[in-house]
């Protein structure tokens, strides 16, 4: 079963975390045995595991904030620094593409060819373990628009491969209010949305404050999605989306990528708590909720956010590496989902979403 994962911070891990994604996650764990820091020695994402898990396509971020609240390796003192870091992260993807490890997917024809090659490969190999797959596909996404010096520069990012953009991250940002704040769009944010629409960049609503969420929807009539968000009704925290927000994304024919991280699945779970009580079955509860709200399985997928600042200690306990996302298919089938529904959730919905957005452009 092919998987599309709608949120991975690949370049942040490689460059700011100094992880060689070409080596197995287990090798990196052993190298990091005595490295201090959250998630160190507990990594789950590397290309061998992505191939084993048949992650044919992922939305891979560039991520560098500049909110005025500097933090090492993530939030830079000035926008030009964030620009430089994010451009470096984009250059990393270009280097991997040049070496033949990945493909940066840029349009519908490219997407169709990539999916066809992986589908044929998957059909030939079934469940067999093999290291040789087609190149991993990525769609370049930006998490927090802070690296865009000014909206008029979006075209330059598009030319570099950027196709998806979430203006917000944590707290007030240059373009929009993010998780944990009440701020809406800034003046720059309003101009950014207009330019995104003009250039053809798809809006990711993840991390938007409630106010920024509704303001962005009012001002942007292009395709929208949430790359990595769960359901607020099951886990009452602003980071997750309310039923009304989910319904609105569904009405706009968007897709929501659900996240198997403990704190996003279980109310009250905090970093440092044991993950023993959290399993991928809890993720299926969130997936099912979105399907019930939508009345169909066409609007939900997986946006794992694995290695997004934490490691396997902060994800469902039955997930050791990204390859274990495959287990979700069987859990969905156990819950009564048909084969067609399962493949829609595992990969089909995201492929349809991208194809439709790019064909319309
Ligand atoms: Zn995030």
XYZ file of C-alpha atoms and ligand atoms in Angstrom:
362
model
C 0.000 0.000 0.000
C 1.467 3.351 -1.017
C 1.446 6.166 1.508
C 1.403 9.927 1.099
C 2.639 11.668 4.247
C 1.553 15.305 4.228
C 4.039 16.627 6.768
C 7.725 15.867 7.332
C 10.443 18.320 8.384
C 13.095 16.506 6.356
C 15.496 19.381 5.739
C 15.256 20.715 9.295
C 16.347 17.299 10.577
C 19.132 17.009 8.016
C 20.565 20.513 8.297
C 19.675 21.947 11.697
C 19.679 18.456 13.301
C 22.704 17.201 11.324
C 21.078 13.876 10.391
C 22.065 12.082 7.192
C 18.687 10.968 5.852
C 20.384 8.470 3.520
C 21.427 6.403 6.563
C 18.915 4.232 8.376
C 17.079 5.751 11.347
C 18.675 3.016 13.484
C 22.183 4.125 12.479
C 21.341 7.709 13.337
C 19.949 6.610 16.700
C 23.191 4.876 17.561
C 25.242 7.894 16.448
C 23.111 10.129 18.669
C 23.335 7.879 21.720
C 25.027 10.595 23.750
C 23.712 13.689 21.923
C 21.595 15.790 24.292
C 18.291 17.303 23.155
C 14.667 16.391 22.523
C 14.163 13.388 20.256
C 17.887 12.636 20.006
C 18.598 8.932 19.677
C 14.868 8.394 19.010
C 14.567 9.359 15.340
C 12.037 7.602 13.128
C 12.475 9.107 9.652
C 15.181 8.279 7.123
C 15.081 7.283 3.491
C 15.588 3.512 4.010
C 12.586 3.443 6.366
C 10.573 5.674 4.021
C 11.251 3.224 1.188
C 10.364 0.235 3.372
C 7.164 2.032 4.392
C 6.355 2.880 0.759
C 6.113 6.598 1.492
C 5.951 7.328 -2.227
C 5.240 11.005 -1.647
C 5.625 13.402 1.243
C 5.092 17.098 1.771
C 8.548 18.156 2.932
C 9.029 21.473 4.649
C 11.344 24.368 4.738
C 10.990 25.878 8.201
C 12.684 28.963 9.632
C 10.723 31.499 11.640
C 11.529 35.108 12.371
C 8.883 36.207 14.843
C 10.971 38.555 16.979
C 11.311 35.824 19.625
C 14.583 34.123 18.606
C 15.130 30.428 19.419
C 18.141 28.353 18.308
C 17.758 26.492 14.991
C 14.139 27.498 14.440
C 13.435 31.202 15.060
C 15.941 33.683 13.675
C 16.607 37.245 14.791
C 15.917 38.834 11.386
C 13.868 37.855 8.288
C 16.983 37.785 6.079
C 18.404 35.041 8.301
C 15.204 33.005 8.011
C 15.345 33.538 4.243
C 18.930 32.262 4.117
C 18.209 29.213 6.259
C 15.059 28.263 4.302
C 16.861 28.742 0.979
C 19.559 26.412 2.306
C 16.873 23.851 3.195
C 15.466 24.138 -0.322
C 18.990 23.705 -1.725
C 19.275 20.469 0.282
C 16.232 19.064 -1.548
C 17.757 20.140 -4.857
C 21.007 18.361 -3.936
C 19.130 15.135 -3.117
C 17.237 15.434 -6.387
C 20.482 15.949 -8.295
C 21.849 12.776 -6.666
C 18.750 10.816 -7.702
C 17.404 10.100 -4.191
C 14.248 12.170 -4.482
C 12.033 13.883 -7.013
C 10.688 17.354 -6.347
C 7.164 17.065 -7.762
C 6.082 20.308 -9.403
C 2.974 19.684 -11.518
C 0.135 17.264 -12.273
C 1.871 15.466 -15.150
C 4.959 14.920 -13.001
C 2.748 13.684 -10.148
C 0.869 11.225 -12.367
C 4.096 9.776 -13.786
C 5.592 9.429 -10.299
C 2.505 7.724 -8.855
C 2.258 5.385 -11.863
C 5.875 4.288 -11.429
C 5.441 3.660 -7.689
C 2.123 1.842 -8.216
C 3.722 -0.506 -10.763
C 6.670 -1.050 -8.433
C 4.386 -1.771 -5.451
C 2.341 -4.227 -7.560
C 5.517 -6.117 -8.555
C 6.954 -6.261 -5.037
C 3.907 -6.661 -2.778
C 5.015 -6.916 0.861
C 8.519 -8.006 -0.074
C 11.354 -6.127 1.698
C 13.460 -4.346 -0.842
C 15.849 -1.433 -0.760
C 15.430 -0.516 -4.401
C 12.421 1.658 -5.058
C 11.796 4.542 -7.433
C 13.045 7.842 -5.987
C 11.010 9.229 -3.080
C 8.704 12.018 -4.185
C 8.418 15.265 -2.267
C 6.253 18.328 -2.657
C 8.024 21.311 -1.108
C 6.003 23.027 1.619
C 6.801 26.042 3.765
C 5.773 26.015 7.426
C 5.529 29.674 8.557
C 5.882 32.199 5.746
C 8.483 34.200 7.684
C 11.315 33.353 5.202
C 9.407 35.094 2.382
C 11.006 38.550 2.687
C 8.014 40.170 1.009
C 5.041 38.687 -0.887
C 6.391 39.815 -4.275
C 9.199 37.268 -3.847
C 6.855 34.256 -3.853
C 7.475 33.663 -7.554
C 11.146 33.039 -6.783
C 10.138 30.357 -4.249
C 7.715 28.843 -6.757
C 10.519 28.615 -9.317
C 12.549 26.739 -6.679
C 9.725 24.183 -6.287
C 7.577 25.560 -3.448
C 3.951 24.503 -3.924
C 2.323 24.515 -0.451
C 2.462 27.188 2.218
C 1.179 27.548 5.770
C 1.611 31.198 6.795
C 1.597 30.528 10.549
C 3.511 28.454 13.099
C 3.647 29.125 16.850
C 2.527 32.498 18.241
C 2.290 35.761 16.290
C 4.343 35.638 13.078
C 5.211 38.105 10.336
C 2.231 36.984 8.230
C -0.307 35.413 10.576
C -1.090 34.416 14.134
C -0.201 30.805 14.876
C -0.796 28.177 17.529
C -1.368 29.553 21.012
C -2.351 33.111 20.131
C -5.348 35.183 19.072
C -3.662 37.243 16.339
C -5.151 37.153 12.838
C -3.551 37.941 9.494
C -1.102 40.831 9.383
C -1.103 43.364 6.552
C 1.716 41.352 4.987
C -0.393 38.216 5.386
C -3.283 39.732 3.412
C -0.893 40.609 0.558
C 0.732 37.175 0.764
C -2.585 35.350 0.227
C -3.313 37.437 -2.869
C 0.129 36.641 -4.244
C -0.215 32.919 -3.394
C -3.416 32.831 -5.415
C -1.760 34.648 -8.314
C 1.311 32.378 -8.334
C -0.669 29.172 -7.643
C 0.629 28.212 -4.207
C -1.784 26.091 -2.155
C -2.824 27.280 1.328
C -2.121 25.091 4.367
C -4.302 26.208 7.298
C -2.414 24.153 9.897
C -1.157 26.192 12.871
C -3.398 29.164 12.034
C -4.964 30.763 15.092
C -8.757 30.573 14.924
C -8.906 34.183 13.776
C -6.191 33.717 11.144
C -7.991 30.560 9.937
C -11.271 32.359 9.174
C -9.600 35.503 7.839
C -7.432 33.437 5.497
C -10.456 31.511 4.189
C -12.279 34.787 3.499
C -9.382 36.169 1.512
C -8.179 33.096 -0.389
C -10.489 31.233 -2.746
C -7.939 28.665 -3.976
C -7.425 25.087 -2.747
C -6.990 24.660 1.021
C -5.913 21.821 3.269
C -4.518 21.115 6.737
C -1.315 19.123 6.400
C -1.039 18.029 10.052
C -3.945 18.615 12.422
C -6.271 16.479 14.558
C -9.795 16.945 15.913
C -10.452 19.456 18.689
C -13.637 17.718 19.790
C -11.513 14.666 20.729
C -8.604 16.681 22.137
C -9.653 20.156 23.262
C -6.619 22.257 22.344
C -6.445 25.182 19.925
C -3.802 23.366 17.834
C -6.501 20.907 16.683
C -9.408 22.006 14.474
C -13.019 22.295 15.565
C -15.774 20.414 13.768
C -16.806 23.678 12.111
C -13.276 24.223 10.800
C -13.055 20.629 9.553
C -16.439 20.901 7.814
C -15.337 24.097 6.129
C -12.168 22.455 4.762
C -14.303 19.542 3.567
C -16.758 21.948 1.883
C -13.816 23.495 0.042
C -12.826 19.962 -1.104
C -9.695 20.016 1.059
C -7.961 17.219 2.942
C -6.843 17.009 6.588
C -3.666 15.112 7.455
C -3.956 13.456 10.882
C -0.999 13.212 13.257
C 0.020 10.176 15.395
C 1.816 12.280 18.045
C 0.750 11.609 21.613
C -0.087 15.176 22.596
C -2.213 15.685 19.499
C -4.088 12.420 20.063
C -4.651 12.364 23.806
C -5.914 15.236 25.958
C -3.461 16.181 28.666
C -0.475 14.196 27.351
C 2.784 16.124 27.862
C 6.349 15.630 26.644
C 8.055 13.341 29.130
C 4.912 11.262 29.761
C 5.032 7.581 28.760
C 3.583 6.795 25.328
C 2.440 3.334 26.517
C -1.240 4.300 26.590
C -1.260 5.874 23.104
C -1.503 3.744 19.982
C -2.226 4.078 16.284
C -5.775 2.940 17.091
C -6.193 6.384 18.711
C -5.246 7.969 15.393
C -7.925 5.927 13.662
C -10.484 7.477 16.048
C -9.522 10.943 14.723
C -9.570 9.707 11.107
C -12.986 8.169 11.656
C -14.332 11.357 13.215
C -13.373 13.342 10.113
C -14.974 10.706 7.861
C -18.192 10.827 9.934
C -18.307 14.636 9.737
C -17.636 14.593 5.992
C -19.939 11.649 5.298
C -17.194 10.161 3.143
C -13.575 8.981 3.399
C -12.415 11.471 0.742
C -11.107 14.263 2.983
C -8.639 12.727 5.405
C -5.087 11.451 5.193
C -1.917 11.064 7.243
C 0.385 13.995 8.050
C 2.717 12.286 10.471
C 5.045 15.147 11.550
C 7.425 12.380 12.680
C 10.728 13.781 14.006
C 9.079 17.197 14.181
C 11.184 18.272 17.162
C 10.581 15.033 19.099
C 11.225 11.326 18.467
C 9.407 8.034 18.817
C 9.028 8.590 22.581
C 6.345 11.190 21.802
C 4.402 9.198 19.177
C 2.025 6.235 19.363
C 3.903 3.366 21.029
C 3.293 0.940 18.149
C 5.177 3.214 15.787
C 8.926 2.583 15.865
C 9.842 4.147 12.519
C 7.925 5.811 9.730
C 7.585 2.388 8.056
C 5.012 1.523 10.748
C 2.533 3.993 9.249
C 1.616 0.936 7.142
C -0.121 -0.496 10.236
C -2.824 2.163 9.887
C -4.230 0.401 6.798
C -5.017 -2.779 8.760
C -6.499 -0.792 11.655
C -8.829 0.999 9.246
C -9.841 -2.303 7.655
C -10.546 -3.718 11.153
C -12.851 -0.780 11.762
C -14.840 -1.699 8.670
C -13.317 0.570 6.057
C -13.412 -0.882 2.538
C -10.281 -1.377 0.467
C -11.151 1.708 -1.581
C -11.616 3.824 1.558
C -8.325 2.605 3.017
C -6.318 3.421 -0.084
C -8.017 6.841 -0.306
C -6.939 7.629 3.257
C -3.432 6.183 2.906
C -2.616 8.024 -0.333
C -5.480 8.588 -2.794
C -7.013 11.687 -1.218
C -3.788 13.672 -1.251
C -3.029 12.673 -4.833
C -6.513 13.706 -5.949
C -6.192 16.988 -4.027
C -2.875 17.928 -5.658
C -3.957 16.809 -9.114
C -7.125 18.867 -8.947
C -5.344 21.949 -7.598
C -2.612 21.790 -10.218
C -4.907 20.967 -13.139
C -7.124 23.949 -12.252
C -4.141 26.318 -12.153
Zn 3.806 21.883 12.615
